[in-house]
Coordinates of C-alpha atoms and ligand atoms in Angstrom, one line a residue:
M1 CA -33.5 15.3 -44.2
T2 CA -30.6 16.7 -42.0
L3 CA -28.8 19.7 -43.4
P4 CA -25.0 20.2 -42.8
S5 CA -24.1 22.6 -40.0
D6 CA -22.5 25.2 -42.3
V7 CA -25.8 25.2 -44.2
L8 CA -27.7 26.0 -41.1
R9 CA -25.4 28.8 -40.2
T10 CA -25.8 30.4 -43.6
A11 CA -29.5 30.1 -43.3
Q12 CA -29.7 31.5 -39.8
S13 CA -27.5 34.5 -40.6
A14 CA -29.1 35.3 -43.9
T15 CA -30.4 38.9 -44.3
L16 CA -32.8 39.7 -47.0
P17 CA -32.2 43.1 -48.8
A18 CA -35.0 45.6 -48.3
P19 CA -36.4 48.3 -50.6
G20 CA -34.0 51.1 -51.3
S21 CA -30.8 49.0 -51.0
P22 CA -28.8 48.4 -54.1
E23 CA -29.0 44.7 -53.7
Y24 CA -32.8 44.9 -53.5
E25 CA -32.9 47.0 -56.7
E26 CA -30.7 44.6 -58.6
A27 CA -32.6 41.6 -57.5
A28 CA -36.1 43.0 -58.1
G29 CA -35.4 44.6 -61.5
V30 CA -37.5 43.3 -64.4
F31 CA -37.3 43.5 -68.2
N32 CA -41.0 44.4 -68.6
L33 CA -41.1 47.8 -66.9
A34 CA -45.0 47.8 -67.1
A35 CA -45.0 45.1 -64.5
P36 CA -42.6 46.2 -61.8
A37 CA -42.0 43.8 -58.9
R38 CA -42.7 45.1 -55.4
P39 CA -41.6 42.4 -53.0
D40 CA -40.9 43.0 -49.3
A41 CA -37.4 41.7 -49.9
A42 CA -35.3 40.7 -52.9
V43 CA -32.1 38.9 -53.1
T44 CA -29.8 37.7 -55.9
V45 CA -28.6 34.2 -55.3
R46 CA -25.4 33.0 -56.8
T47 CA -25.0 29.7 -55.1
V48 CA -27.3 26.8 -54.1
A49 CA -26.3 27.7 -50.5
E50 CA -27.5 31.3 -50.9
A51 CA -30.7 30.1 -52.4
R52 CA -31.3 27.8 -49.5
A53 CA -30.4 30.4 -47.0
A54 CA -32.9 32.9 -48.7
L55 CA -35.7 30.3 -48.5
R56 CA -35.0 29.7 -44.8
A57 CA -35.0 33.5 -44.1
A58 CA -38.3 33.8 -46.0
D59 CA -39.7 30.9 -43.9
A60 CA -38.5 32.5 -40.8
R61 CA -40.4 35.7 -41.6
G62 CA -43.5 33.8 -42.9
L63 CA -43.2 35.4 -46.3
P64 CA -44.2 33.8 -49.6
V65 CA -41.5 33.2 -52.3
R66 CA -41.2 34.1 -55.9
V67 CA -38.3 33.3 -58.3
H68 CA -37.3 34.9 -61.4
T69 CA -34.3 35.4 -63.7
T70 CA -34.6 38.4 -66.0
G71 CA -38.2 39.5 -65.5
H72 CA -39.0 39.1 -69.3
A73 CA -42.2 37.5 -68.2
A74 CA -43.0 39.9 -65.4
G75 CA -46.3 41.0 -67.1
A76 CA -47.3 37.4 -67.9
R77 CA -47.1 36.1 -64.3
R78 CA -49.0 37.0 -61.2
P79 CA -47.8 40.4 -59.9
V80 CA -45.0 40.2 -57.3
D81 CA -46.5 42.3 -54.5
G82 CA -44.9 41.5 -51.2
G83 CA -43.1 38.4 -50.1
V84 CA -39.5 37.5 -51.0
L85 CA -38.2 37.5 -54.6
L86 CA -35.2 35.5 -55.5
R87 CA -33.3 36.4 -58.7
T88 CA -31.3 33.3 -59.8
R89 CA -27.9 34.2 -61.1
L90 CA -26.0 31.0 -60.3
A91 CA -22.3 30.9 -60.9
G92 CA -20.3 28.5 -62.9
G93 CA -21.1 29.5 -66.6
V94 CA -22.6 27.3 -69.3
H95 CA -20.6 24.1 -69.9
V96 CA -20.9 22.3 -73.3
D97 CA -20.2 18.5 -73.7
P98 CA -19.6 18.4 -77.5
V99 CA -19.7 14.6 -77.6
A100 CA -22.9 14.1 -75.8
R101 CA -24.2 17.3 -77.4
T102 CA -25.5 18.7 -74.2
A103 CA -25.0 21.8 -72.2
R104 CA -25.3 22.4 -68.5
V105 CA -26.7 25.8 -67.9
P106 CA -26.8 27.4 -64.5
A107 CA -30.0 29.2 -63.7
G108 CA -29.6 32.9 -64.6
A109 CA -27.8 32.3 -67.8
T110 CA -29.4 33.8 -70.9
W111 CA -29.7 32.3 -74.3
G112 CA -26.9 34.6 -75.6
E113 CA -24.6 32.9 -73.2
V114 CA -25.6 29.4 -74.4
V115 CA -25.3 30.3 -78.1
A116 CA -21.8 31.7 -77.4
A117 CA -20.7 28.5 -75.7
A118 CA -22.3 26.1 -78.1
A119 CA -21.3 27.7 -81.5
P120 CA -17.5 27.0 -81.4
H121 CA -18.6 23.3 -81.2
G122 CA -20.8 23.6 -84.3
L123 CA -23.9 23.2 -81.9
A124 CA -27.1 25.1 -81.3
A125 CA -30.0 25.1 -78.9
A126 CA -33.7 25.6 -79.3
H127 CA -33.4 29.2 -78.2
G128 CA -35.9 32.1 -78.7
S129 CA -35.6 35.3 -80.6
A130 CA -33.9 37.4 -77.9
A131 CA -30.3 36.9 -76.5
G132 CA -31.4 38.4 -73.2
V133 CA -34.2 35.9 -72.4
G134 CA -33.4 33.6 -69.4
V135 CA -32.9 29.9 -70.3
V136 CA -34.9 28.6 -67.3
G137 CA -38.0 30.7 -67.5
Y138 CA -38.2 30.1 -71.4
L139 CA -37.8 26.3 -71.0
L140 CA -40.2 26.0 -68.0
G141 CA -42.8 27.8 -70.1
G142 CA -42.4 25.8 -73.3
G143 CA -40.2 27.9 -75.6
V144 CA -40.9 28.6 -79.2
S145 CA -37.8 28.8 -81.3
F146 CA -36.8 29.9 -84.8
Y147 CA -35.4 26.4 -84.9
G148 CA -38.7 25.0 -83.6
R149 CA -40.0 23.3 -86.7
H150 CA -36.9 21.2 -86.4
T151 CA -36.6 20.8 -82.7
G152 CA -40.2 21.0 -81.4
I153 CA -41.3 22.8 -78.2
A154 CA -37.9 23.7 -76.5
A155 CA -38.9 22.4 -73.1
N156 CA -38.5 18.9 -74.5
S157 CA -34.9 19.4 -75.2
V158 CA -34.3 19.4 -71.3
R159 CA -32.5 16.3 -70.2
A160 CA -32.1 17.1 -66.5
V161 CA -33.1 19.7 -64.0
E162 CA -31.4 20.6 -60.7
L163 CA -33.9 22.1 -58.2
L164 CA -34.0 23.3 -54.6
T165 CA -37.3 22.3 -52.9
A166 CA -39.0 24.6 -50.4
D167 CA -37.5 22.5 -47.7
G168 CA -34.0 23.2 -48.9
E169 CA -33.4 19.7 -50.4
E170 CA -31.3 19.4 -53.6
V171 CA -33.1 17.3 -56.2
R172 CA -32.0 16.2 -59.6
A173 CA -34.7 15.2 -62.1
D174 CA -33.6 13.2 -65.1
A175 CA -34.9 10.2 -67.1
A176 CA -33.4 7.8 -64.4
A177 CA -34.0 9.9 -61.2
D178 CA -37.5 11.3 -60.8
P179 CA -38.7 11.1 -64.4
E180 CA -42.2 12.2 -63.2
L181 CA -40.8 15.5 -62.0
L182 CA -38.8 16.0 -65.2
W183 CA -42.0 15.4 -67.1
A184 CA -43.8 17.9 -65.0
L185 CA -41.2 20.5 -65.1
R186 CA -41.1 20.5 -69.0
G187 CA -44.0 22.7 -69.7
G188 CA -46.1 22.1 -66.6
G189 CA -46.2 25.8 -65.7
G190 CA -43.6 26.1 -62.9
G191 CA -44.1 26.5 -59.2
F192 CA -42.0 23.4 -58.2
G193 CA -39.0 25.1 -56.5
V194 CA -36.0 27.0 -57.3
V195 CA -34.3 25.6 -60.4
T196 CA -30.6 26.0 -60.0
A197 CA -29.5 24.4 -63.3
V198 CA -30.7 22.6 -66.4
E199 CA -29.0 20.2 -68.8
I200 CA -30.3 20.6 -72.4
G201 CA -29.7 18.7 -75.7
L202 CA -28.0 20.6 -78.5
F203 CA -28.1 19.9 -82.2
P204 CA -25.6 20.3 -85.1
V205 CA -25.5 23.6 -87.0
A206 CA -23.2 24.5 -89.8
R207 CA -24.7 27.6 -91.2
V208 CA -28.1 29.4 -91.0
V209 CA -29.9 31.6 -93.6
T210 CA -31.5 34.1 -91.2
G211 CA -32.6 37.7 -91.0
G212 CA -35.7 40.0 -91.7
A213 CA -37.2 41.6 -94.7
Y214 CA -39.3 44.8 -94.2
W215 CA -41.9 46.3 -96.5
S216 CA -44.4 49.1 -96.3
A217 CA -47.6 47.6 -94.7
A218 CA -49.4 48.9 -97.8
H219 CA -48.4 45.6 -99.5
A220 CA -49.6 43.5 -96.4
R221 CA -52.4 41.6 -98.1
P222 CA -50.4 40.0 -101.0
L223 CA -47.3 39.6 -98.8
L224 CA -49.3 37.7 -96.1
A225 CA -51.0 35.5 -98.7
A226 CA -47.6 34.6 -100.3
W227 CA -45.9 33.9 -96.9
R228 CA -48.9 31.8 -95.8
D229 CA -48.8 29.8 -99.1
W230 CA -45.2 29.2 -98.7
A231 CA -45.6 28.1 -95.0
A232 CA -48.1 25.4 -96.0
G233 CA -45.3 23.4 -97.7
A234 CA -42.2 24.7 -96.0
P235 CA -39.5 22.3 -94.9
R236 CA -38.8 21.8 -91.2
R237 CA -35.4 23.4 -91.4
A238 CA -37.4 26.7 -91.8
T239 CA -39.1 28.6 -89.1
T240 CA -40.4 32.1 -89.6
S241 CA -42.7 34.8 -88.5
L242 CA -44.7 37.6 -90.0
R243 CA -45.1 40.8 -88.2
I244 CA -46.9 44.1 -88.5
M245 CA -44.8 46.7 -86.8
N246 CA -45.5 50.4 -85.7
L247 CA -42.0 51.4 -84.8
P248 CA -41.2 54.7 -83.1
P249 CA -38.5 57.0 -84.5
V250 CA -36.1 56.3 -81.7
P251 CA -32.3 55.6 -81.8
G252 CA -31.7 51.9 -83.0
V253 CA -34.7 51.9 -85.3
P254 CA -33.7 52.5 -88.9
P255 CA -35.6 55.7 -90.0
V256 CA -37.0 53.9 -93.1
L257 CA -38.9 51.5 -90.6
A258 CA -40.3 54.3 -88.5
A259 CA -42.1 56.1 -91.3
G260 CA -45.3 54.1 -90.9
P261 CA -46.5 50.6 -90.3
V262 CA -44.3 47.9 -91.8
L263 CA -44.6 44.3 -92.4
C264 CA -41.6 42.0 -91.6
V265 CA -40.9 38.4 -92.5
D266 CA -38.0 37.0 -90.5
G267 CA -36.8 33.7 -89.2
A268 CA -34.2 31.0 -89.8
V269 CA -33.4 28.2 -92.2
L270 CA -31.1 25.7 -90.8
A271 CA -28.2 23.9 -92.5
A272 CA -27.2 21.2 -89.9
T273 CA -24.1 20.2 -92.1
A274 CA -22.2 21.9 -94.8
D275 CA -23.8 19.5 -97.3
E276 CA -27.2 20.9 -96.4
E277 CA -26.2 24.5 -97.2
P278 CA -27.4 24.6 -100.8
E279 CA -30.8 23.2 -99.7
A280 CA -31.0 25.8 -97.0
R281 CA -30.4 28.5 -99.5
R282 CA -33.0 27.1 -101.8
A283 CA -35.6 26.9 -99.1
A284 CA -34.9 30.6 -98.1
D285 CA -35.2 31.6 -101.8
A286 CA -38.5 29.7 -102.1
L287 CA -39.7 31.9 -99.3
L288 CA -38.2 35.2 -100.1
A289 CA -38.2 35.4 -104.0
P290 CA -42.1 35.6 -104.2
L291 CA -42.1 38.2 -101.4
R292 CA -39.5 40.3 -103.0
A293 CA -41.3 40.1 -106.3
I294 CA -44.4 41.7 -104.7
A295 CA -42.5 44.8 -103.7
E296 CA -39.0 46.0 -103.1
P297 CA -38.2 45.6 -99.4
L298 CA -37.4 48.7 -97.4
L299 CA -34.7 46.8 -95.6
D300 CA -33.5 43.2 -96.1
T301 CA -31.0 41.6 -93.7
W302 CA -31.5 37.9 -94.7
A303 CA -28.1 36.3 -95.2
L304 CA -26.3 33.0 -94.9
T305 CA -24.4 33.3 -91.6
D306 CA -23.6 31.5 -88.5
A307 CA -25.8 30.4 -85.5
A308 CA -25.3 33.6 -83.6
G309 CA -27.0 35.5 -86.4
V310 CA -30.3 34.0 -85.4
L311 CA -30.3 36.1 -82.3
D312 CA -30.1 39.3 -84.4
A313 CA -33.0 38.3 -86.9
H314 CA -35.9 39.5 -84.8
M315 CA -34.3 42.8 -83.6
D316 CA -35.8 42.4 -80.1
P317 CA -35.0 45.2 -77.6
A318 CA -32.0 44.4 -75.5
D319 CA -32.8 46.9 -72.7
P320 CA -35.9 46.8 -70.4
V321 CA -39.0 48.4 -71.9
P322 CA -42.6 48.6 -70.7
F323 CA -45.1 46.5 -72.8
V324 CA -48.6 45.1 -72.6
G325 CA -49.7 42.4 -74.9
D326 CA -51.7 39.2 -75.6
H327 CA -51.3 35.7 -77.2
L328 CA -53.5 33.2 -78.9
L329 CA -52.8 29.9 -80.6
L330 CA -54.7 29.7 -83.9
S331 CA -56.1 26.7 -85.8
G332 CA -55.3 28.0 -89.2
L333 CA -54.7 31.1 -91.5
G334 CA -57.2 31.2 -94.3
D335 CA -58.0 34.3 -96.4
D336 CA -60.7 35.2 -93.8
T337 CA -58.2 34.8 -90.9
A338 CA -55.7 37.0 -92.7
D339 CA -58.4 39.7 -93.4
A340 CA -59.4 39.6 -89.7
F341 CA -55.7 40.0 -88.7
L342 CA -55.0 42.8 -91.0
G343 CA -58.3 44.5 -90.2
A344 CA -57.3 44.5 -86.6
V345 CA -53.6 45.4 -86.7
G346 CA -52.8 46.4 -90.3
E347 CA -52.6 49.8 -92.1
G348 CA -55.6 52.1 -91.2
S349 CA -56.6 49.9 -88.1
G350 CA -55.4 52.5 -85.7
S351 CA -53.6 49.7 -83.8
P352 CA -51.3 51.0 -81.0
L353 CA -49.4 47.6 -81.0
A354 CA -45.8 48.1 -81.8
V355 CA -45.6 44.5 -82.9
A356 CA -48.3 42.0 -84.0
T357 CA -46.8 38.7 -84.8
L358 CA -47.9 35.4 -86.5
R359 CA -45.3 32.8 -85.7
Q360 CA -45.3 29.7 -87.9
L361 CA -45.7 26.3 -86.1
G362 CA -46.3 22.9 -87.5
G363 CA -43.3 20.6 -88.2
A364 CA -41.8 19.1 -85.1
F365 CA -44.0 21.5 -83.0
A366 CA -46.9 19.3 -84.0
E367 CA -45.4 15.9 -83.0
P368 CA -45.4 14.6 -79.5
A369 CA -41.6 14.6 -78.5
A370 CA -40.5 11.1 -77.8
G371 CA -40.0 10.8 -74.0
G372 CA -41.1 14.5 -73.8
G373 CA -42.6 16.6 -71.0
V374 CA -46.2 17.4 -70.3
L375 CA -46.2 20.0 -73.0
D376 CA -44.7 17.9 -75.7
H377 CA -46.4 19.3 -78.8
T378 CA -48.9 21.8 -80.1
D379 CA -51.7 21.1 -82.7
A380 CA -52.1 24.9 -83.4
A381 CA -51.0 26.1 -86.9
Y382 CA -49.9 29.6 -85.9
A383 CA -49.1 31.5 -82.7
Y384 CA -50.3 35.1 -82.4
M385 CA -48.5 37.6 -80.2
G386 CA -49.2 41.3 -80.0
S387 CA -47.8 44.0 -77.7
G388 CA -47.0 47.6 -77.5
P389 CA -45.4 50.1 -75.0
P390 CA -47.5 52.5 -73.1
F391 CA -45.6 55.6 -74.1
G392 CA -47.0 59.1 -74.8
P393 CA -50.5 59.1 -76.0
V394 CA -50.7 55.3 -75.9
T395 CA -52.0 54.4 -72.5
V396 CA -52.2 51.0 -70.9
A397 CA -56.0 51.2 -71.2
A398 CA -55.7 51.8 -75.0
L399 CA -53.4 48.7 -75.4
E400 CA -55.7 46.6 -73.3
E401 CA -58.6 47.6 -75.4
H402 CA -56.9 46.9 -78.6
C403 CA -55.7 43.5 -77.3
A404 CA -59.4 42.8 -76.7
R405 CA -60.3 43.9 -80.2
V406 CA -57.6 41.6 -81.9
R407 CA -58.9 38.7 -79.7
A408 CA -62.4 39.2 -80.8
A409 CA -61.4 39.5 -84.4
L410 CA -59.5 36.2 -84.3
A411 CA -62.0 34.4 -82.0
P412 CA -63.2 32.1 -84.9
W413 CA -59.6 30.6 -85.1
D414 CA -58.7 30.8 -81.4
T415 CA -57.9 27.2 -80.2
G416 CA -58.4 28.4 -76.6
R417 CA -54.8 27.0 -76.0
T418 CA -51.7 29.1 -75.2
I419 CA -48.0 28.4 -74.7
P420 CA -46.9 29.9 -71.3
S421 CA -43.7 31.3 -72.7
L422 CA -45.7 33.3 -75.2
V423 CA -48.4 34.6 -72.8
E424 CA -48.1 38.4 -72.5
G425 CA -50.7 39.3 -69.8
A426 CA -51.3 37.5 -66.5
G427 CA -55.1 38.2 -66.6
R428 CA -55.7 36.9 -70.2
P429 CA -57.6 33.6 -70.7
Q430 CA -54.8 30.9 -71.0
R431 CA -54.7 27.1 -70.9
H432 CA -52.0 24.8 -72.2
L433 CA -52.9 21.5 -70.6
D434 CA -56.0 19.4 -70.4
A435 CA -57.7 18.7 -67.0
E436 CA -56.0 15.3 -66.6
Q437 CA -52.5 16.6 -67.3
T438 CA -53.2 19.6 -65.0
A439 CA -54.2 17.3 -62.2
A440 CA -51.1 15.1 -62.7
V441 CA -48.8 18.2 -62.6
D442 CA -50.6 19.4 -59.5
R443 CA -49.8 16.1 -57.7
V444 CA -46.1 16.5 -58.6
R445 CA -46.2 20.0 -57.2
A446 CA -47.9 18.8 -54.0
R447 CA -45.2 16.3 -53.6
L448 CA -42.4 18.8 -54.1
D449 CA -43.9 21.7 -52.4
P450 CA -46.6 20.4 -49.9
R451 CA -46.7 23.8 -48.0
G452 CA -47.4 25.7 -51.3
R453 CA -44.5 28.0 -50.8
F454 CA -44.1 28.4 -54.6
T455 CA -47.8 28.7 -55.5
G456 CA -47.4 32.3 -56.7
D457 CA -44.9 31.2 -59.4
I458 CA -47.4 28.8 -61.1
A459 CA -48.3 30.2 -64.5
P460 CA -51.8 31.4 -64.5
G461 CA -54.2 28.7 -65.8
A462 CA -51.7 25.9 -65.0
T463 CA -53.2 24.6 -61.8
S464 CA -56.7 23.3 -61.0
S465 CA -56.4 24.7 -57.5
R466 CA -56.5 28.4 -58.4
Ligands
FAD1 C1 -38.0 40.5 -76.2 C2 -38.6 39.1 -75.9 C3 -38.5 38.1 -76.8 C4 -39.0 36.9 -76.5 N1 -38.9 35.8 -77.4 C5 -39.5 34.6 -77.2 C6 -39.4 33.5 -78.1 O1 -38.8 33.7 -79.2 N2 -40.0 32.3 -77.8 C7 -40.6 32.2 -76.6 O2 -41.0 31.1 -76.5 N3 -40.8 33.1 -75.7 C8 -40.1 34.3 -76.0 N4 -40.2 35.3 -75.0 C9 -40.8 35.0 -73.8 C10 -39.9 34.5 -72.8 O3 -39.6 33.1 -73.2 C11 -40.6 34.4 -71.4 O4 -41.0 35.7 -71.0 C12 -39.9 33.6 -70.5 O5 -40.6 33.3 -69.2 C13 -38.6 34.4 -70.0 O6 -37.8 33.7 -69.1 P1 -36.9 34.5 -68.0 O7 -36.4 33.6 -67.1 O8 -36.1 35.4 -68.7 O9 -38.1 35.4 -67.4 P2 -38.5 35.6 -65.9 O10 -39.6 36.6 -65.9 O11 -37.4 35.9 -65.0 O12 -39.1 34.2 -65.5 C14 -40.3 33.8 -65.9 C15 -40.8 32.7 -64.9 O13 -40.1 31.5 -64.9 C16 -40.0 31.1 -63.7 N5 -38.5 31.0 -63.2 C17 -37.5 31.8 -63.8 N6 -36.4 31.4 -63.2 C18 -36.6 30.4 -62.4 C19 -35.8 29.6 -61.6 N7 -34.5 29.7 -61.5 N8 -36.5 28.6 -60.8 C20 -37.7 28.4 -60.9 N9 -38.6 29.2 -61.6 C21 -37.9 30.1 -62.4 C22 -40.7 31.9 -62.7 O14 -42.0 31.3 -62.6 C23 -40.8 33.2 -63.5 O15 -42.0 33.9 -63.1 C24 -39.7 36.6 -75.2 C25 -39.9 37.6 -74.4 C26 -39.4 38.9 -74.7 C27 -39.7 40.0 -73.8

């Protein structure tokens, strides 16, 4: 392919910010402070031409390339140690087509930006729990949403991907143009090139019952049993999680929640149209009434609200924090599983994890998405995620040790599968595709990136070659 002369000039004149410069610090910053990126050079790219120039400059210096957006997954991916790191922050903003019910999202946009653009049209996306998570990293890794039992794994909502190859070629993958690449991008584990934009499907939302209710973890056993019993027959409009939390007494954490371990049930119940609102309320009541009857919540934020409220339900930290964690997909949640979970992370367990979560799957998560990507469903019944910050007396080693303890306790129900977006530690066992799928995705990578320039960006466990 021949590049236009202005592109060549940009490429030849590109300089790559070095450690110590403000540009480097901005581009290399990560959300997970426990996994700092230490590239030789780091650059924020705001246009396709800038991204292409950065790739050329990295090539000229013979340096490997990594790509990120927010660094929420910094601890889950191979450490960035040397090479050139591109932070994608492409200009243009989120553009919603209310008739087609799609959004074009430039790489670098966060889910908060998508929700803000879609909500005025009565539309929502299969976003995760935190407004600050980057759209591209979340979608490439699968994406497990509080709408997920309605939408399925979020990667399958991607209709098109715009990507810059290692050789600087702009490629668009959609159902008509390169469907094989679109298939591999949706959950294949990354490492194909620099994604510069995605087009995603949206769905109607009128109102949502969403929030979180918190109890002392002293009531964990009956609360967990009631939540699990409700989950067994829950409608698809409802997706929830149960968390055991050890929250520090810091600003932003209500003092009542920092007094000791608490159990939280949070999530979202969707009313796609105004007519569905009574049914959504009934579904939320069917979940919450039995829980509220067990004990009075310390705090209860569940309410009928608009789509933006879903981003507040989980109370995720907005600012960068250090954390170390683990993730498993579980086959079920019987009484023995619940005992094992609470024995490892509940009251009296000595768990240093700030949060130990069971996320409800099933519903659309369990059904292969029509025309979906390589990660088109999960058979697992629940996702486990647990993490904590290495602060004060809690060391990284203590967190690692406890992650191993939880993993051992839950081993009988561990499916051996993971979802890349939920993985919390690069070194943990992980696998989300079978051998045949992995080989097929590897063939697509080899076509797009024959020189292996993006190999470092492949999610651990997502390739047969490493
Ligand atoms: C507080 C918090 C809440 C979360 N909630 C959820 C949740 O509800 N559901 C869920 O599924 N996950 C959740 N996650 C996990 C999150 O989805 C992953 O960490 C995801 O990878 C973050 O995407 P990012 O682009 O922000 O992260 P980054 O760390 O910037 O990117 C992750 C990876 O994506 C790839 N990538 C990013 N941008 C590009 C690009 N432009 N081109 C090519 N490759 C790129 C790279 O391989 C990169 O290493 C949460 C994480 C945190 C910390």
